[in-house]
Amino acid sequence: MTLKKSALGKTTASTPSASTDSAERAGSALDRYDLAILQALQADARLSNAELASRIGLSAAPTWRRVKWLEEQGYITGYRAEIDRRKIGLGVLAFVRVDADRNTATATRQLEEAIRRIPEVIACHYISGSGTFELEVMATDLDAFSRFAQGTLLNLPHVKDLHTSFSLGEVKAGGALPLGHLRASAR
């Protein structure tokens, strides 16, 4: 077990754990202010530190230290703008299940590396059940998607087959991560 004391005076412990415990322990070092920061920044990452401090009920300096700590600990992994895909001409959102011809570690790693380099693939998940990967792909229109699928996806290493479904409309997208399962730690 490794114990580490942060600039906030928090002591965090890290130990190798079974994945069954990980959900229970995830976020165990977070107190109510940390959770409030995460919730507020998910809603609006452009908040100034002063506005964030006001919303969570702390002064600016401890709020800034907490945000830095959350970044250093990997709870906050980045900040980005959400762009309306239609306004930039990306009218097609496709979900593509990729079936690999081989499922060896080397073949899977080669396919993962190739997928990571494709900007049109905005998300990729290694999946259970039929298929190897589920991709979320953006294209300007159906013709562009067809060219992309035939010219790029089918030419990836170890790809045997593609199965595509198209989004007919977004019900919910870009949602904040749920935080209700996390319990604030006591100080």
XYZ file of C-alpha atoms in Angstrom:
187
model
C 0.000 0.000 0.000
C 1.202 3.474 -0.841
C 0.111 6.508 1.186
C 0.482 9.976 -0.236
C -0.362 13.303 1.360
C -1.405 16.022 -1.061
C -1.142 19.782 -0.877
C -4.751 19.779 0.341
C -3.800 17.759 3.391
C -5.613 14.711 2.035
C -4.056 11.321 2.464
C -4.768 8.880 -0.329
C -3.962 5.205 -0.356
C -3.387 3.043 -3.382
C -3.277 -0.717 -3.329
C -3.682 -3.368 -5.975
C -7.346 -4.345 -5.918
C -9.809 -6.674 -7.520
C -12.068 -5.035 -10.058
C -15.097 -5.875 -7.889
C -13.868 -3.406 -5.248
C -12.911 -0.703 -7.714
C -16.398 0.711 -8.153
C -16.869 0.919 -4.385
C -13.512 2.582 -3.795
C -13.594 4.846 -6.820
C -13.695 8.395 -5.637
C -13.252 7.449 -1.972
C -10.748 10.299 -1.499
C -13.268 12.881 -2.709
C -15.144 15.100 -0.289
C -18.288 17.144 -0.950
C -16.300 20.083 -2.308
C -14.430 17.864 -4.768
C -17.711 16.340 -5.949
C -19.235 19.816 -6.291
C -16.236 20.923 -8.373
C -16.576 17.909 -10.684
C -20.294 18.479 -11.092
C -19.893 22.207 -11.767
C -17.045 21.784 -14.260
C -18.925 19.072 -16.150
C -21.810 21.499 -16.548
C -19.570 24.427 -17.545
C -15.808 23.925 -17.871
C -15.372 27.615 -18.710
C -16.225 28.782 -15.184
C -13.660 31.155 -13.752
C -12.050 30.017 -10.543
C -13.865 32.827 -8.673
C -17.258 31.722 -10.062
C -16.502 28.076 -9.305
C -15.482 28.992 -5.739
C -18.699 30.937 -5.282
C -20.815 28.019 -6.521
C -19.216 25.427 -4.256
C -18.957 27.631 -1.165
C -15.183 27.972 -0.791
C -12.799 30.849 -1.345
C -10.756 31.061 -4.562
C -7.394 29.756 -3.272
C -8.596 26.394 -1.873
C -10.849 25.935 -4.895
C -7.873 26.413 -7.232
C -5.783 23.928 -5.185
C -8.581 21.376 -5.299
C -8.988 21.705 -9.071
C -5.214 21.239 -9.491
C -5.324 18.189 -7.199
C -8.249 16.701 -9.175
C -6.237 17.221 -12.373
C -3.039 15.723 -10.896
C -4.914 12.695 -9.560
C -6.497 12.071 -12.968
C -10.115 12.788 -12.011
C -10.106 15.689 -14.474
C -8.409 14.548 -17.656
C -8.953 17.589 -19.849
C -11.208 20.384 -21.004
C -12.782 20.694 -24.427
C -15.396 22.570 -26.378
C -18.509 20.717 -27.492
C -19.105 21.466 -31.161
C -22.406 20.992 -32.978
C -21.416 18.417 -35.590
C -24.131 19.493 -38.008
C -22.903 23.105 -38.077
C -19.509 21.883 -39.302
C -21.011 19.612 -41.949
C -20.886 16.231 -40.193
C -24.422 15.052 -40.905
C -23.847 11.315 -40.489
C -23.200 9.555 -37.183
C -22.597 5.833 -37.629
C -22.052 3.009 -35.164
C -19.793 0.410 -36.731
C -19.182 -3.017 -35.246
C -15.845 -4.336 -36.459
C -15.297 -8.078 -36.646
C -11.643 -9.051 -36.634
C -10.350 -12.069 -38.507
C -7.973 -12.837 -35.623
C -8.334 -12.112 -31.923
C -4.760 -12.576 -30.812
C -3.115 -9.989 -28.577
C -0.805 -8.828 -31.370
C -3.572 -8.569 -33.975
C -5.852 -6.719 -31.557
C -3.089 -4.280 -30.609
C -2.329 -3.587 -34.297
C -6.004 -2.911 -34.983
C -6.316 -0.659 -31.893
C -3.289 1.395 -32.964
C -4.661 1.826 -36.492
C -8.103 2.878 -35.195
C -6.579 5.474 -32.846
C -5.014 7.246 -35.837
C -8.327 7.771 -37.687
C -9.880 11.184 -36.929
C -13.333 10.178 -38.234
C -13.533 7.587 -35.448
C -14.512 9.661 -32.426
C -14.956 6.739 -30.007
C -13.977 3.086 -29.963
C -14.903 0.382 -27.475
C -13.607 -3.154 -27.168
C -16.885 -5.081 -26.775
C -18.229 -8.379 -25.525
C -20.553 -10.550 -27.602
C -20.294 -10.574 -31.356
C -17.723 -8.300 -32.850
C -14.421 -7.013 -31.567
C -14.832 -3.235 -31.531
C -17.737 -0.793 -31.657
C -16.795 2.463 -33.367
C -18.556 5.793 -33.393
C -17.820 7.379 -36.759
C -18.606 10.828 -38.193
C -18.995 11.627 -41.896
C -20.399 14.472 -43.962
C -23.000 12.312 -45.734
C -23.796 8.704 -46.678
C -21.619 8.788 -49.799
C -18.643 10.002 -47.757
C -19.298 7.312 -45.145
C -19.449 4.636 -47.833
C -16.099 5.759 -49.273
C -14.610 5.874 -45.762
C -15.875 2.392 -44.865
C -14.606 0.821 -48.086
C -11.368 2.770 -48.383
C -10.315 2.958 -44.735
C -12.184 0.687 -42.339
C -12.166 -2.438 -44.508
C -8.438 -1.926 -45.135
C -7.491 -1.848 -41.459
C -5.295 -4.744 -40.319
C -7.185 -7.929 -39.408
C -10.679 -6.599 -40.231
C -12.994 -9.329 -41.463
C -16.360 -7.576 -41.568
C -18.243 -4.381 -40.705
C -21.808 -4.002 -39.426
C -23.140 -0.444 -39.475
C -26.126 1.290 -37.903
C -26.860 4.960 -38.491
C -28.169 7.425 -35.946
C -31.579 8.733 -36.965
C -31.497 11.379 -34.242
C -29.726 12.104 -30.977
C -31.812 11.745 -27.832
C -28.931 12.503 -25.476
C -25.310 13.298 -26.277
C -22.343 14.771 -24.450
C -23.871 14.083 -21.070
C -22.023 14.630 -17.828
C -20.834 11.541 -15.995
C -23.105 10.496 -13.115
C -21.596 11.213 -9.698
C -24.429 9.967 -7.476
C -22.667 6.676 -6.716
C -19.764 8.520 -5.067
C -19.973 9.242 -1.371
C -18.171 12.264 -0.043
C -15.403 11.349 2.365
C -15.533 12.852 5.832
C -12.792 15.194 7.009
